[in-house]
PDB file of C-alpha atoms in Angstrom:
ATOM      1  CA  MET A   1     -50.240 125.063  82.333  1.00 43.00           C
ATOM      2  CA  VAL A   2     -51.770 122.193  80.411  1.00 47.00           C
ATOM      3  CA  THR A   3     -52.149 121.347  76.759  1.00 52.00           C
ATOM      4  CA  TYR A   4     -54.220 118.525  75.313  1.00 52.00           C
ATOM      5  CA  THR A   5     -52.969 116.699  72.254  1.00 56.00           C
ATOM      6  CA  CYS A   6     -54.336 113.825  70.230  1.00 59.00           C
ATOM      7  CA  GLY A   7     -53.490 111.836  67.171  1.00 65.00           C
ATOM      8  CA  HIS A   8     -56.281 111.585  64.634  1.00 65.00           C
ATOM      9  CA  SER A   9     -56.617 108.725  62.207  1.00 66.00           C
ATOM     10  CA  THR A  10     -57.623 109.756  58.726  1.00 72.00           C
ATOM     11  CA  SER A  11     -58.831 108.145  55.539  1.00 73.00           C
ATOM     12  CA  GLN A  12     -56.148 110.143  53.672  1.00 79.00           C
ATOM     13  CA  PRO A  13     -52.961 109.398  55.670  1.00 79.00           C
ATOM     14  CA  SER A  14     -50.522 110.393  52.916  1.00 84.00           C
ATOM     15  CA  ALA A  15     -52.068 113.889  52.814  1.00 86.00           C
ATOM     16  CA  PHE A  16     -50.662 114.401  56.305  1.00 88.00           C
ATOM     17  CA  ASP A  17     -47.066 113.317  55.610  1.00 90.00           C
ATOM     18  CA  ARG A  18     -44.399 115.707  56.843  1.00 90.00           C
ATOM     19  CA  ARG A  19     -43.313 116.517  53.277  1.00 90.00           C
ATOM     20  CA  ILE A  20     -46.845 117.707  52.410  1.00 91.00           C
ATOM     21  CA  PHE A  21     -48.700 118.809  55.524  1.00 92.00           C
ATOM     22  CA  PRO A  22     -47.261 121.789  57.429  1.00 93.00           C
ATOM     23  CA  ILE A  23     -47.017 122.421  61.131  1.00 92.00           C
ATOM     24  CA  PHE A  24     -49.745 124.911  61.957  1.00 90.00           C
ATOM     25  CA  ILE A  25     -50.768 127.265  64.749  1.00 89.00           C
ATOM     26  CA  TRP A  26     -54.165 128.917  64.773  1.00 89.00           C
ATOM     27  CA  GLU A  27     -54.976 131.596  67.322  1.00 88.00           C
ATOM     28  CA  PRO A  28     -58.591 132.724  66.999  1.00 87.00           C
ATOM     29  CA  GLU A  29     -59.608 136.092  68.450  1.00 87.00           C
ATOM     30  CA  GLN A  30     -61.673 134.345  71.101  1.00 84.00           C
ATOM     31  CA  GLY A  31     -60.661 131.085  72.712  1.00 78.00           C
ATOM     32  CA  PRO A  32     -57.621 128.861  72.937  1.00 83.00           C
ATOM     33  CA  VAL A  33     -54.742 128.333  70.524  1.00 85.00           C
ATOM     34  CA  PHE A  34     -54.802 125.239  68.303  1.00 88.00           C
ATOM     35  CA  TYR A  35     -51.765 123.649  66.692  1.00 88.00           C
ATOM     36  CA  GLY A  36     -50.881 120.579  64.690  1.00 90.00           C
ATOM     37  CA  PHE A  37     -48.062 118.478  63.317  1.00 89.00           C
ATOM     38  CA  PRO A  38     -47.876 116.153  60.333  1.00 91.00           C
ATOM     39  CA  ARG A  39     -47.431 112.457  60.821  1.00 88.00           C
ATOM     40  CA  THR A  40     -43.748 111.681  61.193  1.00 86.00           C
ATOM     41  CA  ARG A  41     -43.829 107.923  60.633  1.00 84.00           C
ATOM     42  CA  GLU A  42     -45.461 105.778  57.973  1.00 81.00           C
ATOM     43  CA  ALA A  43     -47.674 104.139  60.589  1.00 80.00           C
ATOM     44  CA  GLY A  44     -48.188 107.345  62.608  1.00 82.00           C
ATOM     45  CA  ASP A  45     -51.033 109.797  62.776  1.00 86.00           C
ATOM     46  CA  PRO A  46     -51.008 113.585  62.530  1.00 88.00           C
ATOM     47  CA  LYS A  47     -51.264 115.427  65.846  1.00 88.00           C
ATOM     48  CA  VAL A  48     -53.656 118.212  66.807  1.00 88.00           C
ATOM     49  CA  GLY A  49     -53.435 120.072  70.094  1.00 86.00           C
ATOM     50  CA  ILE A  50     -55.240 122.702  72.066  1.00 85.00           C
ATOM     51  CA  HIS A  51     -53.162 125.072  74.134  1.00 79.00           C
ATOM     52  CA  SER A  52     -55.707 125.856  76.796  1.00 67.00           C
ATOM     53  CA  GLY A  53     -53.277 127.303  79.307  1.00 63.00           C
ATOM     54  CA  GLY A  54     -54.217 129.105  82.458  1.00 63.00           C
ATOM     55  CA  GLU A  55     -54.643 125.917  84.461  1.00 72.00           C
ATOM     56  CA  GLU A  56     -52.152 125.973  87.301  1.00 78.00           C
ATOM     57  CA  CYS A  57     -51.052 122.578  88.519  1.00 82.00           C
ATOM     58  CA  THR A  58     -48.117 120.571  89.783  1.00 84.00           C
ATOM     59  CA  PRO A  59     -46.908 117.108  88.744  1.00 85.00           C
ATOM     60  CA  SER A  60     -49.010 115.780  91.655  1.00 90.00           C
ATOM     61  CA  THR A  61     -52.185 117.735  90.875  1.00 90.00           C
ATOM     62  CA  ILE A  62     -52.352 117.703  87.062  1.00 86.00           C
ATOM     63  CA  ASP A  63     -55.604 116.230  85.758  1.00 83.00           C
ATOM     64  CA  ARG A  64     -54.522 113.594  83.247  1.00 83.00           C
ATOM     65  CA  VAL A  65     -58.102 112.706  82.287  1.00 82.00           C
ATOM     66  CA  ILE A  66     -58.835 113.719  78.699  1.00 79.00           C
ATOM     67  CA  ASN A  67     -61.566 116.312  78.858  1.00 80.00           C
ATOM     68  CA  ALA A  68     -64.448 115.930  76.382  1.00 85.00           C
ATOM     69  CA  ARG A  69     -64.706 119.743  76.230  1.00 83.00           C
ATOM     70  CA  ASP A  70     -61.164 119.955  74.820  1.00 82.00           C
ATOM     71  CA  GLU A  71     -61.792 117.238  72.234  1.00 86.00           C
ATOM     72  CA  MET A  72     -64.964 119.023  71.136  1.00 88.00           C
ATOM     73  CA  ALA A  73     -63.044 122.322  70.824  1.00 86.00           C
ATOM     74  CA  ILE A  74     -60.410 120.637  68.636  1.00 87.00           C
ATOM     75  CA  ARG A  75     -63.061 118.992  66.473  1.00 89.00           C
ATOM     76  CA  SER A  76     -64.875 122.304  66.105  1.00 89.00           C
ATOM     77  CA  ALA A  77     -61.647 124.014  65.013  1.00 88.00           C
ATOM     78  CA  ILE A  78     -60.681 121.403  62.403  1.00 88.00           C
ATOM     79  CA  ARG A  79     -64.157 120.432  61.172  1.00 89.00           C
ATOM     80  CA  SER A  80     -64.355 123.230  58.599  1.00 87.00           C
ATOM     81  CA  ARG A  81     -60.635 123.926  58.150  1.00 90.00           C
ATOM     82  CA  ILE A  82     -59.146 120.422  57.860  1.00 89.00           C
ATOM     83  CA  PRO A  83     -62.140 118.055  57.618  1.00 88.00           C
ATOM     84  CA  ALA A  84     -60.044 115.033  56.587  1.00 86.00           C
ATOM     85  CA  LEU A  85     -58.289 115.296  59.946  1.00 86.00           C
ATOM     86  CA  ASN A  86     -61.526 115.012  61.927  1.00 86.00           C
ATOM     87  CA  GLY A  87     -61.286 111.206  62.262  1.00 84.00           C
ATOM     88  CA  GLU A  88     -61.105 108.882  65.225  1.00 84.00           C
ATOM     89  CA  VAL A  89     -58.740 109.808  68.043  1.00 86.00           C
ATOM     90  CA  SER A  90     -55.922 107.263  67.973  1.00 85.00           C
ATOM     91  CA  HIS A  91     -54.237 108.476  71.164  1.00 84.00           C
ATOM     92  CA  ALA A  92     -54.519 111.404  73.530  1.00 85.00           C
ATOM     93  CA  ALA A  93     -52.451 112.961  76.302  1.00 84.00           C
ATOM     94  CA  THR A  94     -52.245 115.943  78.560  1.00 83.00           C
ATOM     95  CA  CYS A  95     -48.926 117.745  78.823  1.00 80.00           C
ATOM     96  CA  MET A  96     -47.685 119.963  81.624  1.00 78.00           C
ATOM     97  CA  TYR A  97     -45.264 122.827  81.128  1.00 77.00           C
ATOM     98  CA  THR A  98     -44.053 125.985  82.804  1.00 77.00           C
ATOM     99  CA  MET A  99     -44.941 129.413  81.548  1.00 77.00           C
ATOM    100  CA  THR A 100     -44.871 132.910  82.980  1.00 81.00           C
ATOM    101  CA  PRO A 101     -48.187 134.784  83.348  1.00 79.00           C
ATOM    102  CA  ASP A 102     -47.356 137.085  80.425  1.00 82.00           C
ATOM    103  CA  GLY A 103     -45.980 134.307  78.207  1.00 78.00           C
ATOM    104  CA  HIS A 104     -42.452 135.780  78.068  1.00 84.00           C
ATOM    105  CA  PHE A 105     -39.397 134.064  79.501  1.00 86.00           C
ATOM    106  CA  ILE A 106     -37.422 135.279  82.469  1.00 89.00           C
ATOM    107  CA  ILE A 107     -33.738 135.888  81.784  1.00 92.00           C
ATOM    108  CA  ASP A 108     -32.216 137.677  84.728  1.00 89.00           C
ATOM    109  CA  ALA A 109     -29.918 137.518  87.703  1.00 86.00           C
ATOM    110  CA  HIS A 110     -31.418 136.170  90.916  1.00 87.00           C
ATOM    111  CA  PRO A 111     -32.703 139.126  92.997  1.00 84.00           C
ATOM    112  CA  GLU A 112     -30.791 138.076  96.139  1.00 87.00           C
ATOM    113  CA  TYR A 113     -27.854 136.181  94.634  1.00 88.00           C
ATOM    114  CA  PRO A 114     -26.498 138.082  91.597  1.00 81.00           C
ATOM    115  CA  GLN A 115     -24.017 135.285  90.866  1.00 84.00           C
ATOM    116  CA  VAL A 116     -27.016 133.054  90.010  1.00 89.00           C
ATOM    117  CA  SER A 117     -28.686 133.534  86.619  1.00 89.00           C
ATOM    118  CA  LEU A 118     -32.286 132.516  85.989  1.00 88.00           C
ATOM    119  CA  ALA A 119     -33.924 131.396  82.757  1.00 89.00           C
ATOM    120  CA  PRO A 120     -37.356 129.791  83.456  1.00 84.00           C
ATOM    121  CA  GLY A 121     -40.622 129.819  81.515  1.00 76.00           C
ATOM    122  CA  PHE A 122     -39.393 128.304  78.239  1.00 77.00           C
ATOM    123  CA  SER A 123     -41.662 125.298  77.911  1.00 69.00           C
ATOM    124  CA  GLY A 124     -43.236 124.637  74.569  1.00 60.00           C
ATOM    125  CA  HIS A 125     -41.107 126.955  72.486  1.00 66.00           C
ATOM    126  CA  GLY A 126     -37.938 127.807  74.400  1.00 72.00           C
ATOM    127  CA  PHE A 127     -35.814 125.236  72.585  1.00 71.00           C
ATOM    128  CA  LYS A 128     -35.835 127.541  69.550  1.00 78.00           C
ATOM    129  CA  PHE A 129     -34.019 130.173  71.558  1.00 85.00           C
ATOM    130  CA  SER A 130     -31.559 127.939  73.396  1.00 85.00           C
ATOM    131  CA  SER A 131     -28.469 129.100  71.511  1.00 89.00           C
ATOM    132  CA  VAL A 132     -28.999 132.825  72.124  1.00 91.00           C
ATOM    133  CA  VAL A 133     -30.201 132.266  75.687  1.00 91.00           C
ATOM    134  CA  GLY A 134     -27.097 130.160  76.287  1.00 91.00           C
ATOM    135  CA  GLU A 135     -24.934 133.039  75.090  1.00 94.00           C
ATOM    136  CA  ILE A 136     -26.786 135.490  77.331  1.00 93.00           C
ATOM    137  CA  LEU A 137     -26.501 133.210  80.362  1.00 92.00           C
ATOM    138  CA  SER A 138     -22.811 132.740  79.628  1.00 91.00           C
ATOM    139  CA  ASP A 139     -22.373 136.529  79.494  1.00 91.00           C
ATOM    140  CA  LEU A 140     -24.233 136.938  82.787  1.00 89.00           C
ATOM    141  CA  ALA A 141     -22.201 134.185  84.451  1.00 86.00           C
ATOM    142  CA  MET A 142     -18.874 135.563  83.258  1.00 88.00           C
ATOM    143  CA  THR A 143     -19.387 139.324  83.491  1.00 88.00           C
ATOM    144  CA  ARG A 144     -22.829 139.817  85.132  1.00 86.00           C
ATOM    145  CA  GLU A 145     -23.931 141.780  82.051  1.00 89.00           C
ATOM    146  CA  THR A 146     -24.829 141.141  78.427  1.00 92.00           C
ATOM    147  CA  SER A 147     -24.895 143.198  75.256  1.00 94.00           C
ATOM    148  CA  SER A 148     -28.297 141.685  74.414  1.00 94.00           C
ATOM    149  CA  ASP A 149     -31.343 143.741  75.368  1.00 94.00           C
ATOM    150  CA  ILE A 150     -33.063 141.522  77.914  1.00 93.00           C
ATOM    151  CA  ALA A 151     -35.241 144.206  79.562  1.00 92.00           C
ATOM    152  CA  LEU A 152     -38.416 142.469  78.331  1.00 92.00           C
ATOM    153  CA  PHE A 153     -37.348 139.329  80.196  1.00 91.00           C
ATOM    154  CA  SER A 154     -36.569 140.924  83.562  1.00 91.00           C
ATOM    155  CA  GLY A 155     -37.787 138.945  86.542  1.00 88.00           C
ATOM    156  CA  SER A 156     -38.635 142.214  88.277  1.00 88.00           C
ATOM    157  CA  ARG A 157     -41.853 142.399  86.243  1.00 87.00           C
ATOM    158  CA  PHE A 158     -43.166 139.759  88.662  1.00 82.00           C
ATOM    159  CA  ARG A 159     -43.000 139.687  92.377  1.00 69.00           C
ATOM    160  CA  LEU A 160     -40.652 136.719  92.701  1.00 53.00           C
ATOM    161  CA  GLN A 161     -40.972 134.887  95.992  1.00 48.00           C
TER     162      GLN A 161
END
C-alpha cells in the first residue's frame, strides 16, 4: 500500500500551528481518504496526505515518483475546504506500509505453529493499539488463549500461505 504526503507552504503559517489546527481525516463517499497534520515546528509546514491504498508493492518495486494525479486530488480536496493550505508544495514523499485486504489487523496463532503468535497489518494506525495488542499477544504466548474477543482479527479470514 502507498500513501502520498506533502508539506504545503502557506501565507498564514500560524493558522496551522499544532495548538490551533487539528489533525484531520476526510473520507469522501467516492475516492481516496485524505488526512492532514498541523505544522509541528516554527519553521515547518503543515502536512496533507492522500491514502490511495490498493497499490501492492515491495520495497524494491515501490514507485517513489510523486504522481501529479495524487497532487491534483489533494489540491481538489483542500481547495474549497482549507484554501489557505493550497500553497506551494515544500516537500513530498511516498510511504509504504502493510495492510490487510479488509483493513483489519491479524491477531492470531500461526496456523501450523500454535506456539507462534501473529500480529501483522498495523501500519498507519496500529501504534494506537500497541498496549492492548501487547497484552493479547502476551496472553497468547503464555496460555494460548485470551479473554479479549479477537474473532474479528482471525487470520483464518484469509487464505494464509
